[in-house]
Short mmCIF file of C-alpha atoms and ligand atoms in Angstrom, two decimals:
data_model
loop_
_atom_site.label_atom_id
_atom_site.label_comp_id
_atom_site.label_asym_id
_atom_site.label_seq_id
_atom_site.Cartn_x
_atom_site.Cartn_y
_atom_site.Cartn_z
CA MET E 1 99.61 120.06 129.18
CA SER E 2 101.46 119.94 125.96
CA GLN E 3 103.35 116.70 125.41
CA THR E 4 106.43 116.29 122.89
CA VAL E 5 107.17 113.53 120.78
CA THR E 6 110.29 111.93 121.81
CA GLU E 7 110.45 108.51 120.19
CA PHE E 8 109.97 107.48 116.82
CA GLY E 9 110.09 103.75 116.12
CA VAL E 10 109.98 101.99 112.64
CA HIS E 11 109.28 98.33 112.19
CA ASP E 12 109.14 95.89 109.27
CA ILE E 13 106.28 93.29 110.11
CA ARG E 14 105.58 90.43 107.76
CA PHE E 15 102.96 87.90 107.63
CA PRO E 16 103.59 84.60 105.40
CA THR E 17 100.27 84.60 103.94
CA SER E 18 101.29 83.02 100.64
CA GLU E 19 101.61 79.74 102.13
CA GLN E 20 97.84 79.87 101.97
CA LEU E 21 97.20 81.56 98.67
CA ASP E 22 94.99 84.16 100.44
CA GLY E 23 94.84 87.40 98.85
CA SER E 24 95.77 85.85 95.47
CA ASP E 25 94.57 87.67 92.46
CA ALA E 26 95.52 88.18 88.48
CA MET E 27 98.21 90.26 89.31
CA ASN E 28 99.42 89.26 92.89
CA PRO E 29 99.97 85.62 92.88
CA ASP E 30 101.73 85.06 96.25
CA PRO E 31 101.57 88.11 98.69
CA ASP E 32 102.87 88.20 102.01
CA TYR E 33 100.79 90.94 103.69
CA SER E 34 103.01 93.25 105.83
CA ALA E 35 102.90 96.21 107.43
CA ALA E 36 105.69 98.97 107.36
CA TYR E 37 105.01 100.22 110.86
CA VAL E 38 105.61 103.32 113.07
CA VAL E 39 105.19 104.13 116.45
CA LEU E 40 105.37 107.68 117.77
CA ARG E 41 105.81 107.96 121.65
CA THR E 42 105.34 111.37 123.75
CA ASP E 43 107.35 112.53 127.03
CA GLU E 44 104.22 110.95 129.24
CA GLY E 45 104.20 107.38 127.54
CA ALA E 46 101.34 108.33 125.09
CA GLU E 47 101.41 106.33 121.97
CA GLY E 48 100.41 106.89 118.11
CA HIS E 49 100.22 104.02 115.67
CA GLY E 50 100.37 104.12 112.09
CA PHE E 51 101.19 102.05 109.17
CA CYS E 52 101.55 101.29 105.39
CA PHE E 53 100.48 98.02 103.93
CA THR E 54 102.52 96.28 101.28
CA ILE E 55 102.43 92.79 100.09
CA GLY E 56 106.27 91.61 100.98
CA ARG E 57 109.37 92.61 99.21
CA GLY E 58 109.90 96.00 99.38
CA ASN E 59 108.26 96.80 103.27
CA ASP E 60 111.97 97.52 104.07
CA VAL E 61 112.22 100.22 101.52
CA LEU E 62 108.73 102.02 102.64
CA ALA E 63 110.18 101.68 106.43
CA ALA E 64 113.43 103.26 105.30
CA ALA E 65 111.08 106.32 103.84
CA ILE E 66 109.05 106.53 106.99
CA GLU E 67 112.52 106.73 108.85
CA ALA E 68 113.44 109.82 106.59
CA LEU E 69 110.81 111.51 108.23
CA ARG E 70 111.68 111.05 111.76
CA PRO E 71 113.00 114.84 111.95
CA TYR E 72 109.95 116.44 111.24
CA VAL E 73 108.11 114.50 114.25
CA VAL E 74 110.61 113.84 117.11
CA GLY E 75 110.70 116.71 119.27
CA ARG E 76 107.59 118.50 117.95
CA ARG E 77 104.64 119.10 120.20
CA ALA E 78 102.44 115.97 120.01
CA PRO E 79 99.58 117.27 117.75
CA ARG E 80 95.96 117.67 118.81
CA THR E 81 93.99 120.11 117.17
CA ALA E 82 93.09 120.54 113.40
CA ALA E 83 95.65 123.01 113.11
CA ASP E 84 98.01 121.16 114.30
CA LEU E 85 97.16 118.23 111.95
CA ALA E 86 97.01 120.48 108.99
CA ALA E 87 100.42 121.84 109.57
CA LEU E 88 102.18 118.53 109.95
CA HIS E 89 100.37 117.26 106.74
CA ILE E 90 101.63 120.21 104.91
CA GLU E 91 105.24 120.19 106.47
CA LEU E 92 105.47 116.13 105.40
CA THR E 93 104.08 116.47 102.07
CA HIS E 94 105.60 119.82 100.80
CA ASP E 95 109.42 118.89 101.70
CA SER E 96 111.05 120.04 98.60
CA GLN E 97 114.03 117.63 98.53
CA LEU E 98 111.54 114.62 99.74
CA ARG E 99 108.86 115.64 97.28
CA TRP E 100 111.07 114.99 94.21
CA LEU E 101 110.85 111.80 94.81
CA GLY E 102 107.25 111.80 93.92
CA PRO E 103 105.57 114.45 93.69
CA GLU E 104 103.08 113.35 95.96
CA LYS E 105 103.00 109.60 94.69
CA GLY E 106 104.47 106.33 95.35
CA VAL E 107 106.73 104.99 98.41
CA MET E 108 107.38 108.52 100.15
CA HIS E 109 104.03 109.87 99.80
CA MET E 110 102.59 106.59 101.28
CA ALA E 111 105.15 106.85 104.05
CA ALA E 112 103.85 110.36 104.70
CA GLY E 113 100.77 108.56 105.26
CA ALA E 114 101.87 106.41 107.66
CA VAL E 115 103.24 109.15 110.29
CA ILE E 116 100.19 111.23 109.49
CA ASN E 117 97.50 108.52 110.25
CA ALA E 118 100.05 107.82 113.67
CA ALA E 119 99.64 111.51 114.07
CA TRP E 120 95.69 111.13 113.95
CA ASP E 121 95.90 107.92 116.41
CA LEU E 122 98.04 110.29 119.10
CA ALA E 123 95.27 113.18 118.53
CA ALA E 124 92.08 111.07 118.56
CA LYS E 125 93.61 109.05 121.85
CA ALA E 126 94.35 112.45 123.39
CA ALA E 127 90.47 113.59 122.93
CA GLY E 128 89.33 110.14 123.91
CA LEU E 129 87.89 109.29 120.75
CA PRO E 130 87.55 107.12 117.88
CA VAL E 131 88.96 108.78 114.87
CA TRP E 132 85.57 108.77 112.95
CA GLU E 133 84.06 110.47 116.03
CA PHE E 134 87.23 112.56 116.38
CA LEU E 135 86.74 113.85 112.79
CA ALA E 136 82.56 114.13 113.06
CA GLY E 137 83.10 116.58 116.10
CA MET E 138 84.87 119.01 113.87
CA THR E 139 83.63 122.28 112.78
CA PRO E 140 83.02 122.71 108.96
CA GLU E 141 85.58 125.09 108.88
CA GLU E 142 88.38 122.89 111.08
CA LEU E 143 87.67 120.24 108.37
CA VAL E 144 88.23 122.32 105.21
CA SER E 145 91.58 123.63 107.14
CA LEU E 146 92.77 120.20 107.28
CA VAL E 147 92.77 119.71 103.10
CA ASP E 148 95.20 120.55 101.02
CA PHE E 149 93.63 122.30 98.08
CA ARG E 150 96.52 123.04 95.71
CA TYR E 151 95.57 121.43 92.44
CA LEU E 152 91.90 121.23 93.28
CA THR E 153 90.23 124.44 92.71
CA ASP E 154 89.31 123.96 89.20
CA ALA E 155 87.26 120.78 90.57
CA LEU E 156 86.51 121.90 93.97
CA THR E 157 87.03 124.83 96.23
CA PRO E 158 87.37 125.61 99.78
CA ALA E 159 83.85 127.38 99.74
CA GLU E 160 82.02 124.55 97.90
CA ALA E 161 83.78 122.09 100.57
CA LEU E 162 82.61 124.60 103.29
CA GLU E 163 78.84 124.33 101.71
CA ILE E 164 79.32 120.17 101.42
CA LEU E 165 80.07 120.12 105.04
CA ARG E 166 77.46 122.60 106.37
CA ALA E 167 74.82 121.05 104.67
CA ALA E 168 75.71 117.84 106.51
CA GLU E 169 75.74 119.23 109.73
CA PRO E 170 72.52 119.22 111.03
CA GLY E 171 71.86 115.53 110.64
CA ARG E 172 75.29 114.74 112.34
CA ALA E 173 73.98 113.61 115.79
CA GLU E 174 71.18 111.48 114.43
CA ARG E 175 73.33 109.77 112.00
CA ALA E 176 76.24 108.98 114.65
CA ALA E 177 73.37 107.08 116.77
CA ARG E 178 72.28 105.34 114.17
CA LEU E 179 75.56 104.09 113.33
CA ARG E 180 76.55 103.01 116.66
CA ALA E 181 73.02 101.39 116.56
CA GLU E 182 73.09 99.53 113.06
CA GLY E 183 76.90 99.29 111.99
CA TYR E 184 77.88 100.37 108.64
CA PRO E 185 77.24 98.12 105.34
CA ALA E 186 80.14 95.50 104.16
CA TYR E 187 81.15 93.31 101.57
CA THR E 188 83.52 90.17 102.01
CA THR E 189 86.14 89.27 99.27
CA SER E 190 86.88 86.11 101.44
CA PRO E 191 85.26 83.91 98.91
CA GLY E 192 86.86 85.21 95.70
CA TRP E 193 90.44 84.56 95.69
CA LEU E 194 91.91 83.50 92.32
CA GLY E 195 94.05 80.71 93.89
CA TYR E 196 90.71 78.90 95.79
CA ASP E 197 89.43 76.21 93.82
CA ASP E 198 85.40 75.85 93.06
CA ASN E 199 84.38 73.83 95.63
CA LYS E 200 85.97 76.71 98.15
CA LEU E 201 84.88 79.27 96.25
CA VAL E 202 81.13 77.90 96.43
CA THR E 203 81.48 77.16 100.07
CA LEU E 204 82.48 80.46 101.07
CA ALA E 205 79.94 82.34 98.67
CA GLU E 206 77.10 80.30 100.73
CA GLN E 207 78.82 81.18 103.85
CA ALA E 208 78.95 84.77 103.03
CA VAL E 209 75.09 85.11 102.24
CA ALA E 210 74.30 83.04 105.86
CA ASP E 211 76.66 85.70 107.40
CA GLY E 212 74.50 88.41 106.24
CA PHE E 213 76.64 90.04 103.69
CA GLN E 214 74.67 91.76 100.83
CA GLN E 215 77.50 91.72 98.17
CA ILE E 216 80.79 89.56 97.68
CA LYS E 217 83.62 89.84 95.33
CA LEU E 218 85.50 87.66 92.70
CA LYS E 219 88.87 88.18 91.50
CA VAL E 220 89.11 87.94 87.72
CA GLY E 221 91.52 88.59 84.92
CA GLY E 222 93.26 85.13 84.85
CA ASP E 223 91.40 83.58 82.09
CA LEU E 224 88.20 84.13 80.50
CA ASP E 225 86.54 80.67 80.50
CA ASP E 226 87.68 80.14 84.12
CA ASP E 227 86.06 83.67 85.12
CA VAL E 228 82.58 82.59 83.08
CA ARG E 229 82.44 79.72 85.05
CA ARG E 230 83.33 81.13 88.39
CA MET E 231 80.75 84.01 88.19
CA LYS E 232 78.38 81.23 87.09
CA LEU E 233 78.88 79.28 90.40
CA ALA E 234 79.00 81.98 92.33
CA ARG E 235 75.51 83.47 91.12
CA ALA E 236 74.14 80.20 91.28
CA ALA E 237 75.33 80.20 94.92
CA VAL E 238 73.99 83.23 96.08
CA GLY E 239 71.07 83.64 94.17
CA PRO E 240 69.95 86.83 92.10
CA ASP E 241 69.76 89.60 95.03
CA ILE E 242 73.03 89.39 96.20
CA ARG E 243 75.58 91.85 94.13
CA ILE E 244 78.69 90.17 93.03
CA ALA E 245 81.63 92.77 91.96
CA VAL E 246 84.48 91.78 90.23
CA ASP E 247 88.19 92.65 90.90
CA ALA E 248 90.69 92.39 88.11
CA ASN E 249 93.75 94.16 89.45
CA GLN E 250 94.89 96.00 86.82
CA ARG E 251 95.17 93.03 84.52
CA TRP E 252 94.09 94.41 81.41
CA ASP E 253 94.65 96.94 78.46
CA VAL E 254 91.46 98.76 77.42
CA PRO E 255 90.04 96.57 74.56
CA ASP E 256 90.77 93.29 76.85
CA ALA E 257 88.78 94.91 79.68
CA ILE E 258 85.70 95.87 77.34
CA ARG E 259 86.02 92.16 75.66
CA TRP E 260 86.17 90.49 79.01
CA MET E 261 83.51 92.39 81.01
CA THR E 262 81.08 92.12 77.83
CA ALA E 263 81.25 88.31 78.27
CA LEU E 264 80.45 88.91 82.31
CA ALA E 265 77.85 91.08 81.86
CA PRO E 266 74.93 88.55 81.44
CA HIS E 267 75.85 87.56 85.07
CA GLU E 268 75.41 90.72 86.57
CA PRO E 269 78.67 92.25 88.01
CA HIS E 270 77.91 95.05 90.64
CA TRP E 271 81.18 96.74 89.22
CA ILE E 272 84.42 96.24 87.54
CA GLU E 273 87.37 96.93 90.02
CA GLU E 274 90.87 98.25 88.65
CA PRO E 275 90.41 97.28 84.94
CA THR E 276 93.54 98.82 83.92
CA SER E 277 96.35 100.62 85.23
CA PRO E 278 95.43 102.99 88.26
CA ASP E 279 97.39 105.99 86.24
CA ASP E 280 94.85 105.66 83.22
CA ILE E 281 91.98 108.02 83.67
CA LEU E 282 91.06 108.17 80.04
CA GLY E 283 91.25 104.22 79.94
CA HIS E 284 89.09 104.03 82.90
CA ALA E 285 86.66 106.47 81.14
CA ALA E 286 86.89 103.98 77.85
CA VAL E 287 86.03 101.10 79.76
CA ARG E 288 83.16 102.54 81.15
CA ALA E 289 81.59 103.50 77.98
CA GLY E 290 82.51 100.38 76.25
CA GLN E 291 80.80 98.09 78.06
CA PRO E 292 77.76 98.08 80.52
CA VAL E 293 79.38 97.28 83.82
CA LYS E 294 79.69 100.16 86.41
CA VAL E 295 83.51 100.61 87.21
CA ALA E 296 85.16 101.23 90.21
CA THR E 297 88.85 102.03 91.17
CA GLY E 298 91.09 103.61 93.62
CA GLU E 299 93.26 101.79 96.09
CA HIS E 300 96.46 102.03 94.08
CA VAL E 301 95.45 105.78 92.81
CA ALA E 302 98.46 107.75 94.20
CA ASN E 303 96.88 111.03 95.46
CA ARG E 304 93.94 113.64 95.26
CA VAL E 305 94.62 114.76 91.78
CA VAL E 306 94.56 111.49 89.95
CA PHE E 307 90.84 111.02 91.74
CA LYS E 308 89.95 114.65 90.84
CA GLN E 309 90.52 113.69 87.31
CA LEU E 310 89.05 110.28 87.57
CA LEU E 311 85.69 112.44 88.44
CA GLN E 312 85.98 114.93 85.98
CA ALA E 313 86.49 112.86 83.12
CA GLU E 314 83.21 110.47 84.24
CA ALA E 315 85.64 107.56 84.50
CA VAL E 316 84.49 105.93 87.64
CA ASP E 317 81.08 105.16 89.20
CA PHE E 318 82.49 104.14 92.71
CA VAL E 319 85.47 105.55 94.67
CA GLN E 320 87.76 103.29 96.37
CA ILE E 321 89.54 105.19 98.93
CA ASP E 322 92.66 103.27 100.68
CA ALA E 323 93.57 104.63 104.30
CA ALA E 324 97.18 103.92 103.50
CA ARG E 325 98.26 104.61 100.30
CA VAL E 326 97.87 108.58 100.03
CA ALA E 327 98.74 111.02 102.37
CA GLY E 328 96.63 109.75 105.36
CA VAL E 329 93.09 111.17 106.67
CA ASN E 330 94.18 115.02 105.37
CA GLU E 331 94.29 114.01 101.76
CA ASN E 332 91.40 111.21 102.10
CA LEU E 333 89.30 113.91 103.43
CA ALA E 334 90.11 115.70 99.98
CA ILE E 335 89.08 112.55 98.22
CA LEU E 336 85.74 112.22 100.11
CA LEU E 337 84.90 115.85 99.41
CA LEU E 338 85.82 115.29 95.85
CA ALA E 339 83.28 112.54 95.42
CA ALA E 340 80.60 114.34 97.37
CA LYS E 341 81.19 117.30 94.98
CA TYR E 342 80.63 114.89 92.04
CA GLY E 343 77.89 112.62 93.73
CA LYS E 344 79.87 109.55 93.60
CA PRO E 345 79.74 106.80 96.20
CA VAL E 346 82.88 106.12 98.17
CA CYS E 347 83.07 102.35 98.78
CA PRO E 348 86.70 101.77 100.66
CA HIS E 349 89.07 99.29 99.77
CA ALA E 350 90.00 97.49 102.53
CA GLY E 351 91.85 93.63 103.55
CA GLY E 352 95.56 93.56 103.79
CA VAL E 353 96.35 93.76 107.32
CA GLY E 354 95.41 96.38 109.37
CA LEU E 355 93.07 98.07 106.09
CA CYS E 356 89.67 97.42 107.37
CA GLU E 357 90.38 98.73 110.82
CA LEU E 358 91.82 101.92 109.52
CA VAL E 359 89.33 102.73 106.65
CA GLN E 360 86.13 101.95 108.67
CA HIS E 361 86.74 105.25 110.11
CA LEU E 362 86.71 107.29 107.30
CA ALA E 363 83.67 105.56 105.63
CA MET E 364 81.76 106.32 109.16
CA PHE E 365 82.92 109.77 109.49
CA ASP E 366 81.68 110.38 105.58
CA TYR E 367 78.12 108.74 106.67
CA VAL E 368 77.95 111.19 109.53
CA ALA E 369 79.43 114.39 108.12
CA VAL E 370 80.25 114.43 104.45
CA SER E 371 77.98 112.64 102.23
CA GLY E 372 75.49 111.96 104.73
CA THR E 373 74.56 108.74 103.41
CA TRP E 374 75.17 104.90 103.00
CA GLU E 375 72.93 104.26 99.99
CA ASP E 376 74.91 102.33 97.48
CA ARG E 377 78.06 102.41 99.88
CA VAL E 378 79.84 99.20 101.42
CA ILE E 379 83.39 99.02 102.93
CA GLU E 380 85.38 95.91 101.60
CA TYR E 381 85.74 93.01 104.34
CA VAL E 382 88.33 90.48 104.59
CA ASP E 383 88.61 87.97 107.22
CA HIS E 384 92.29 87.79 107.73
CA LEU E 385 94.79 89.03 110.17
CA HIS E 386 92.50 90.73 112.43
CA GLU E 387 93.51 88.86 115.32
CA HIS E 388 96.84 90.64 115.37
CA PHE E 389 95.31 94.20 116.28
CA THR E 390 94.19 95.21 119.94
CA ASP E 391 90.97 96.47 118.57
CA PRO E 392 90.30 94.83 115.66
CA VAL E 393 87.01 95.39 113.51
CA VAL E 394 84.21 93.74 114.52
CA ILE E 395 81.43 92.56 111.82
CA ASP E 396 77.51 91.50 112.77
CA SER E 397 75.33 90.25 110.21
CA GLY E 398 77.42 91.73 107.42
CA ARG E 399 78.04 95.09 108.76
CA TYR E 400 80.89 97.02 110.69
CA VAL E 401 80.14 97.53 114.33
CA ALA E 402 81.25 101.54 115.06
CA PRO E 403 84.32 101.19 116.90
CA GLY E 404 84.21 102.66 120.31
CA ALA E 405 88.06 102.72 121.30
CA PRO E 406 89.91 105.82 121.16
CA GLY E 407 92.34 106.21 118.39
CA PHE E 408 92.49 104.74 114.97
CA SER E 409 92.26 101.24 115.73
CA ALA E 410 95.54 100.67 114.14
CA ARG E 411 97.63 99.35 117.22
CA MET E 412 98.98 95.72 116.55
CA HIS E 413 99.76 93.36 119.51
CA PRO E 414 103.36 93.70 120.54
CA GLU E 415 103.53 90.14 120.98
CA SER E 416 102.23 89.69 116.83
CA MET E 417 104.92 92.34 116.14
CA ALA E 418 107.78 90.68 118.01
CA ALA E 419 106.93 87.28 116.07
CA HIS E 420 106.29 88.98 112.46
CA ARG E 421 109.24 91.10 112.37
CA TYR E 422 111.25 90.49 109.46
CA PRO E 423 113.55 89.01 109.09
CA GLU E 424 114.53 88.44 112.34
CA GLY E 425 111.32 87.35 114.20
CA PRO E 426 110.88 83.65 115.13
CA VAL E 427 108.01 83.12 112.51
CA TRP E 428 110.88 83.97 109.64
CA GLN E 429 113.65 82.15 111.04
CA ALA E 430 111.20 79.11 111.41
CA ARG E 431 110.41 79.54 107.62
CA ARG E 432 113.90 79.74 106.89
CA THR E 433 115.27 76.57 109.02
CA THR E 434 112.18 74.84 106.83
CA GLU E 435 113.19 75.87 103.62
CA GLU E 436 116.87 74.65 104.31
CA VAL E 437 115.87 71.32 105.26
CA ASN E 438 113.58 70.96 102.10
CA SER E 439 116.33 72.13 99.76
MG1 MG S 501 90.94 95.55 94.47
#
């Protein structure tokens, strides 16, 4: 029986994380982790949940952009198949008037991603499968049909994509079984926030190793002497065999990035993440050529076209997809295929609120049905705010346990949403009262 989407609820949800300096880095000193959140509901009561991640102010702008997509979804047959999900993706990203606001970048594009991901949640639930398995159960032809190849064919044609997916088809069942048994490799950013003091850094780095992680990450880019000191402390804490990635969160111009990373290189950072502007493809290529540390980027890359150019220009060593910045599962599938074509490992960005929950599905699908390997691949893990989700990620011995619940792991507890609704939820009302008393 076909169902119809009858309700489209948009919510501005914010967590006051800036109180603890969790998530602090060289560009983002006081984030309040937030979600512009959408719930699709059908006439039979099925729900699809999706969201974009922001760090506070502006979450209302994104919620308004999601609201602008309501007419595309309400009254529509609930998406079930690859064809349904391909059609929705094209309609949301090709609307000529809304497209003017990008094209295919920024707030409107992120909003389309939230709605597309909610549609995937709905469709995977209807199929009774987690999104990674729902995707991995599609034929190569269906997967190719989900991708918008506009602007890609100089680097990746539909025929080449089909070839990549067909090549990975024979081992799918075996890899899915291995994934269920062993989980997918993770790394942790929890020790490395820039607002943490040296003691907290060392304690958390030691804890990460004890917990089974093979890689940690430090935020850098505030002060070079501080970063060298913190890098030495972290290296002493974890030993020579644990990888330490560093992340500048776009802090530098190209010459600064080269100078800074040349100074940190003796301590063997595994990669330098977001050394400069996410739009600067040639800048990333120059950083990669100008110092010895491998380059990673992607969490702020606006769309598949920029990823294509980063790969064409040999500007990156690691491709960092984000589940909630581009236009949902469909565009991330394009990026996974591009990375496979160019032979670059995908190491997803996560953390924030709910990003670990979402992106694990894409990395696991990549392992099963696209790249066919987890060699050199790790999903970021940050231990914040998972308790607000009904199917939170599970980490065991430094690996993501494959989710088994149907859908995209995107559903937030109704009580968490009610408490953190901005500005009227009780968490924000109490904070306002405290500020008034203190002022
Ligand atoms: Mg980062």
